[in-house]
mmCIF file of C-alpha atoms in Angstrom:
data_model
loop_
_atom_site.group_PDB
_atom_site.id
_atom_site.type_symbol
_atom_site.label_atom_id
_atom_site.label_comp_id
_atom_site.label_asym_id
_atom_site.label_seq_id
_atom_site.Cartn_x
_atom_site.Cartn_y
_atom_site.Cartn_z
ATOM 1 C CA LYS A 236 -14.889 5.498 -21.862
ATOM 2 C CA ASN A 237 -12.786 5.011 -18.740
ATOM 3 C CA GLU A 238 -9.531 6.905 -18.492
ATOM 4 C CA VAL A 239 -7.744 3.652 -17.651
ATOM 5 C CA GLU A 240 -8.658 0.408 -19.354
ATOM 6 C CA GLN A 241 -7.257 -3.002 -18.469
ATOM 7 C CA SER A 242 -7.415 -6.248 -20.350
ATOM 8 C CA PRO A 243 -8.321 -8.939 -19.849
ATOM 9 C CA GLN A 244 -10.781 -8.515 -16.995
ATOM 10 C CA ASN A 245 -10.364 -12.131 -15.976
ATOM 11 C CA LEU A 246 -7.529 -14.515 -16.706
ATOM 12 C CA THR A 247 -7.152 -18.157 -15.729
ATOM 13 C CA ALA A 248 -3.939 -20.016 -16.464
ATOM 14 C CA GLN A 249 -1.995 -23.075 -15.438
ATOM 15 C CA GLU A 250 0.994 -22.947 -13.139
ATOM 16 C CA GLY A 251 4.140 -22.111 -15.050
ATOM 17 C CA GLU A 252 2.500 -20.138 -17.825
ATOM 18 C CA PHE A 253 3.693 -16.696 -18.922
ATOM 19 C CA ILE A 254 1.109 -14.062 -18.033
ATOM 20 C CA THR A 255 0.525 -10.666 -19.634
ATOM 21 C CA ILE A 256 -1.898 -8.024 -18.368
ATOM 22 C CA ASN A 257 -2.384 -4.857 -20.390
ATOM 23 C CA CYS A 258 -3.248 -1.302 -19.417
ATOM 24 C CA SER A 259 -4.127 1.608 -21.702
ATOM 25 C CA TYR A 260 -4.769 5.134 -20.546
ATOM 26 C CA SER A 261 -6.031 8.295 -22.171
ATOM 27 C CA VAL A 262 -4.744 11.061 -19.885
ATOM 28 C CA GLY A 263 -1.395 12.694 -19.299
ATOM 29 C CA ILE A 264 0.431 11.075 -16.435
ATOM 30 C CA SER A 265 3.457 11.543 -14.258
ATOM 31 C CA ALA A 266 3.664 7.891 -13.302
ATOM 32 C CA LEU A 267 1.924 4.556 -13.709
ATOM 33 C CA HIS A 268 1.476 2.064 -10.913
ATOM 34 C CA TRP A 269 0.885 -1.651 -10.940
ATOM 35 C CA LEU A 270 -0.811 -2.820 -7.766
ATOM 36 C CA GLN A 271 -1.733 -6.230 -6.420
ATOM 37 C CA GLN A 272 -4.853 -6.795 -4.356
ATOM 38 C CA HIS A 273 -5.463 -10.061 -2.541
ATOM 39 C CA PRO A 274 -8.854 -11.243 -1.223
ATOM 40 C CA GLY A 275 -9.615 -9.195 1.875
ATOM 41 C CA GLY A 276 -8.683 -5.973 0.158
ATOM 42 C CA GLY A 277 -5.121 -4.997 1.040
ATOM 43 C CA ILE A 278 -3.305 -3.320 -1.840
ATOM 44 C CA VAL A 279 0.408 -3.778 -2.403
ATOM 45 C CA SER A 280 2.384 -1.607 -4.767
ATOM 46 C CA LEU A 281 4.352 -3.726 -7.251
ATOM 47 C CA PHE A 282 5.845 -1.113 -9.541
ATOM 48 C CA MET A 283 5.846 2.579 -10.195
ATOM 49 C CA LEU A 284 7.241 3.558 -13.567
ATOM 50 C CA SER A 285 7.310 6.534 -15.860
ATOM 51 C CA SER A 286 9.391 5.115 -18.694
ATOM 52 C CA GLY A 287 10.997 1.931 -19.952
ATOM 53 C CA LYS A 288 10.930 -1.274 -18.001
ATOM 54 C CA LYS A 289 11.280 -2.516 -14.438
ATOM 55 C CA LYS A 290 11.862 -6.051 -13.171
ATOM 56 C CA HIS A 291 11.374 -7.533 -9.738
ATOM 57 C CA GLY A 292 11.775 -11.250 -9.407
ATOM 58 C CA ARG A 293 9.326 -12.928 -11.778
ATOM 59 C CA LEU A 294 7.473 -9.682 -12.455
ATOM 60 C CA ILE A 295 8.257 -7.322 -15.311
ATOM 61 C CA ALA A 296 6.482 -4.047 -16.056
ATOM 62 C CA THR A 297 6.881 -2.017 -19.224
ATOM 63 C CA ILE A 298 5.476 1.297 -20.323
ATOM 64 C CA ASN A 299 5.277 3.031 -23.701
ATOM 65 C CA ILE A 300 4.572 6.702 -23.060
ATOM 66 C CA GLN A 301 3.933 7.532 -26.720
ATOM 67 C CA GLU A 302 1.342 4.790 -27.064
ATOM 68 C CA LYS A 303 -0.058 5.326 -23.533
ATOM 69 C CA HIS A 304 0.200 1.648 -22.813
ATOM 70 C CA SER A 305 1.733 -0.515 -20.127
ATOM 71 C CA SER A 306 2.041 -4.243 -19.607
ATOM 72 C CA LEU A 307 2.640 -6.390 -16.561
ATOM 73 C CA HIS A 308 4.238 -9.756 -17.190
ATOM 74 C CA ILE A 309 4.581 -12.683 -14.809
ATOM 75 C CA THR A 310 7.029 -15.423 -15.710
ATOM 76 C CA ALA A 311 6.713 -18.984 -14.371
ATOM 77 C CA SER A 312 3.352 -18.177 -12.783
ATOM 78 C CA HIS A 313 2.449 -19.780 -9.473
ATOM 79 C CA PRO A 314 -0.872 -20.238 -7.636
ATOM 80 C CA ARG A 315 0.266 -17.660 -5.062
ATOM 81 C CA ASP A 316 0.226 -15.082 -7.898
ATOM 82 C CA SER A 317 -3.565 -15.384 -7.912
ATOM 83 C CA ALA A 318 -4.909 -11.926 -7.112
ATOM 84 C CA VAL A 319 -6.433 -8.860 -8.714
ATOM 85 C CA TYR A 320 -3.872 -6.736 -10.540
ATOM 86 C CA ILE A 321 -4.716 -3.069 -10.867
ATOM 87 C CA CYS A 322 -3.162 -0.442 -13.091
ATOM 88 C CA ALA A 323 -3.345 3.138 -11.798
ATOM 89 C CA VAL A 324 -2.090 6.336 -13.364
ATOM 90 C CA LYS A 325 -1.019 9.433 -11.505
ATOM 91 C CA GLY A 326 -2.120 12.726 -13.002
ATOM 92 C CA ALA A 327 -1.726 16.131 -11.415
ATOM 93 C CA GLN A 328 -3.052 15.055 -8.077
ATOM 94 C CA LYS A 329 -4.970 11.850 -7.850
ATOM 95 C CA LEU A 330 -4.584 8.241 -8.836
ATOM 96 C CA VAL A 331 -7.003 6.990 -11.472
ATOM 97 C CA PHE A 332 -7.464 3.244 -11.375
ATOM 98 C CA GLY A 333 -8.344 0.628 -13.921
ATOM 99 C CA GLN A 334 -11.040 -1.869 -13.054
ATOM 100 C CA GLY A 335 -8.523 -4.590 -12.322
ATOM 101 C CA THR A 336 -7.657 -7.962 -13.822
ATOM 102 C CA ARG A 337 -8.559 -11.004 -11.779
ATOM 103 C CA LEU A 338 -5.817 -13.595 -12.245
ATOM 104 C CA THR A 339 -6.261 -17.205 -11.201
ATOM 105 C CA ILE A 340 -3.352 -19.621 -11.491
ATOM 106 C CA ASN A 341 -4.326 -23.260 -11.190
ATOM 107 C CA PRO A 342 -1.833 -25.850 -9.946
ATOM 108 C CA GLU B 240 3.202 -3.970 5.855
ATOM 109 C CA THR B 241 2.957 -0.348 4.740
ATOM 110 C CA GLY B 242 2.575 1.223 8.173
ATOM 111 C CA VAL B 243 -0.855 2.561 7.223
ATOM 112 C CA THR B 244 -3.646 1.265 9.431
ATOM 113 C CA GLN B 245 -7.404 1.576 9.130
ATOM 114 C CA SER B 246 -10.231 0.951 11.544
ATOM 115 C CA PRO B 247 -12.585 -0.715 11.795
ATOM 116 C CA THR B 248 -11.877 -3.665 9.512
ATOM 117 C CA HIS B 249 -15.535 -4.355 8.859
ATOM 118 C CA LEU B 250 -18.672 -2.387 9.571
ATOM 119 C CA ILE B 251 -22.373 -2.965 9.038
ATOM 120 C CA LYS B 252 -24.784 -0.026 9.009
ATOM 121 C CA THR B 253 -28.339 0.607 7.898
ATOM 122 C CA ARG B 254 -29.612 3.136 5.390
ATOM 123 C CA GLY B 255 -29.736 6.680 6.717
ATOM 124 C CA GLN B 256 -27.123 6.138 9.384
ATOM 125 C CA GLN B 257 -23.799 7.924 9.593
ATOM 126 C CA VAL B 258 -20.374 6.306 9.677
ATOM 127 C CA THR B 259 -16.827 7.383 10.537
ATOM 128 C CA LEU B 260 -13.838 5.496 9.190
ATOM 129 C CA ARG B 261 -10.326 6.101 10.468
ATOM 130 C CA CYS B 262 -6.886 5.995 8.931
ATOM 131 C CA SER B 263 -3.493 6.294 10.550
ATOM 132 C CA SER B 264 -0.812 7.370 8.093
ATOM 133 C CA GLN B 265 2.691 6.074 7.800
ATOM 134 C CA SER B 266 5.088 8.038 9.963
ATOM 135 C CA GLY B 267 6.215 11.265 8.307
ATOM 136 C CA HIS B 268 3.445 11.296 5.703
ATOM 137 C CA ASN B 269 1.468 14.544 5.561
ATOM 138 C CA THR B 270 -0.943 13.618 2.777
ATOM 139 C CA VAL B 271 -3.787 11.136 2.824
ATOM 140 C CA SER B 272 -6.106 10.107 0.020
ATOM 141 C CA TRP B 273 -9.357 8.197 0.410
ATOM 142 C CA TYR B 274 -10.783 5.811 -2.170
ATOM 143 C CA GLN B 275 -14.012 3.868 -2.550
ATOM 144 C CA GLN B 276 -13.834 0.458 -4.179
ATOM 145 C CA ALA B 277 -17.121 -1.167 -5.099
ATOM 146 C CA LEU B 278 -17.174 -4.929 -5.564
ATOM 147 C CA GLY B 279 -15.474 -5.934 -8.794
ATOM 148 C CA GLN B 280 -14.360 -2.400 -9.605
ATOM 149 C CA GLY B 281 -11.174 -0.405 -9.304
ATOM 150 C CA PRO B 282 -10.892 2.188 -6.525
ATOM 151 C CA GLN B 283 -12.422 5.624 -7.102
ATOM 152 C CA PHE B 284 -10.842 8.778 -5.680
ATOM 153 C CA ILE B 285 -12.971 10.443 -2.993
ATOM 154 C CA PHE B 286 -10.700 13.227 -1.744
ATOM 155 C CA GLN B 287 -7.235 14.073 -0.555
ATOM 156 C CA TYR B 288 -6.073 15.940 2.537
ATOM 157 C CA TYR B 289 -2.737 17.726 2.791
ATOM 158 C CA ARG B 290 -1.675 19.371 6.045
ATOM 159 C CA GLU B 291 -5.226 19.288 7.405
ATOM 160 C CA GLU B 292 -6.820 20.929 4.349
ATOM 161 C CA GLU B 293 -8.822 19.281 1.577
ATOM 162 C CA ASN B 294 -6.608 19.242 -1.503
ATOM 163 C CA GLY B 295 -8.812 17.856 -4.218
ATOM 164 C CA ARG B 296 -12.038 15.938 -4.474
ATOM 165 C CA GLY B 297 -13.482 13.340 -6.777
ATOM 166 C CA ASN B 298 -17.056 13.001 -7.949
ATOM 167 C CA PHE B 299 -18.645 12.290 -4.575
ATOM 168 C CA PRO B 300 -21.549 14.167 -2.941
ATOM 169 C CA PRO B 301 -21.058 16.470 0.065
ATOM 170 C CA ARG B 302 -22.319 13.805 2.453
ATOM 171 C CA PHE B 303 -18.833 12.368 2.066
ATOM 172 C CA SER B 304 -16.574 14.524 4.209
ATOM 173 C CA GLY B 305 -13.220 14.197 5.826
ATOM 174 C CA LEU B 306 -10.829 15.471 8.414
ATOM 175 C CA GLN B 307 -7.095 15.349 8.832
ATOM 176 C CA PHE B 308 -5.611 15.895 12.258
ATOM 177 C CA PRO B 309 -2.314 17.555 13.290
ATOM 178 C CA ASN B 310 -0.729 14.117 13.642
ATOM 179 C CA TYR B 311 -1.867 13.485 10.030
ATOM 180 C CA SER B 312 -4.300 10.740 10.947
ATOM 181 C CA SER B 313 -7.549 11.079 9.069
ATOM 182 C CA GLU B 314 -11.255 10.365 9.140
ATOM 183 C CA LEU B 315 -13.790 9.755 6.405
ATOM 184 C CA ASN B 316 -17.369 10.556 7.380
ATOM 185 C CA VAL B 317 -20.376 9.494 5.366
ATOM 186 C CA ASN B 318 -23.818 10.823 6.281
ATOM 187 C CA ALA B 319 -27.220 9.523 5.250
ATOM 188 C CA LEU B 320 -25.847 6.168 4.146
ATOM 189 C CA GLU B 321 -27.245 4.622 0.981
ATOM 190 C CA LEU B 322 -27.136 1.005 -0.142
ATOM 191 C CA ASP B 323 -24.673 1.945 -2.904
ATOM 192 C CA ASP B 324 -22.206 3.160 -0.289
ATOM 193 C CA SER B 325 -21.432 -0.499 0.444
ATOM 194 C CA ALA B 326 -17.802 -0.851 -0.590
ATOM 195 C CA LEU B 327 -14.221 -1.221 0.538
ATOM 196 C CA TYR B 328 -12.847 2.132 1.665
ATOM 197 C CA LEU B 329 -9.119 2.525 1.279
ATOM 198 C CA CYS B 330 -6.834 5.230 2.521
ATOM 199 C CA ALA B 331 -3.346 5.860 1.219
ATOM 200 C CA SER B 332 -0.675 8.135 2.610
ATOM 201 C CA SER B 333 2.286 9.836 0.999
ATOM 202 C CA PHE B 334 5.034 12.355 1.749
ATOM 203 C CA GLY B 335 3.224 15.054 -0.175
ATOM 204 C CA PRO B 336 0.423 15.664 -2.663
ATOM 205 C CA GLY B 337 2.761 15.701 -5.603
ATOM 206 C CA VAL B 338 4.581 12.530 -4.629
ATOM 207 C CA ASP B 339 3.833 9.595 -6.871
ATOM 208 C CA THR B 340 4.181 6.781 -4.335
ATOM 209 C CA GLN B 341 1.219 6.133 -2.081
ATOM 210 C CA TYR B 342 1.090 3.546 0.684
ATOM 211 C CA PHE B 343 -2.250 1.845 1.092
ATOM 212 C CA GLY B 344 -3.969 0.694 4.219
ATOM 213 C CA PRO B 345 -5.812 -2.640 4.387
ATOM 214 C CA GLY B 346 -9.196 -1.016 3.945
ATOM 215 C CA THR B 347 -12.511 -0.925 5.791
ATOM 216 C CA ARG B 348 -15.326 -2.971 4.338
ATOM 217 C CA LEU B 349 -18.625 -1.154 4.828
ATOM 218 C CA THR B 350 -21.923 -2.926 4.310
ATOM 219 C CA VAL B 351 -25.104 -0.860 4.241
ATOM 220 C CA LEU B 352 -28.324 -2.816 4.740
#
């Protein structure tokens, strides 16, 4: 079993829909990251959180430390949100990544 | 733009060859981590360098080696390339090994034929 599990692996939705991507982890962490990766490979950090909730524009990230679970929400989704979203947890030293969720938003 | 650059962007090699990938850290960052991302997978930690010393290693064989220079730029060397080494190689820099925020470069896509 992977230390970081994401669901779903693939998600296709229509423009405007509310999107939720989930991340569960099994190790102790100091922080959890949500990352966005566009075709071509570049990774952009969206959020880093260790408790509660953070919001940036149409993106919201939550984390429940007791349940070892985090969610990334996208409101009013847009085709430009299409990308791979990766959850990564920071342990003592290294980042451990989930396998990613490929999100496709159709116009 | 994170300020982290990698070169080359793409590279094609054949089995058995050796390759060197380069990473230039964001200014002021003394720690660099290297990751391998196979197609359709999340990145996997290869190793981390802090102040020119290896500071942790993932589950990769010794033919994966690295260097960090006094200006904190870094190299990833892979010897005796195998087909399974085909992947996107990402580097990420940070202010220190214990710092949570890492800044990723755009990656080098390596294809081994």
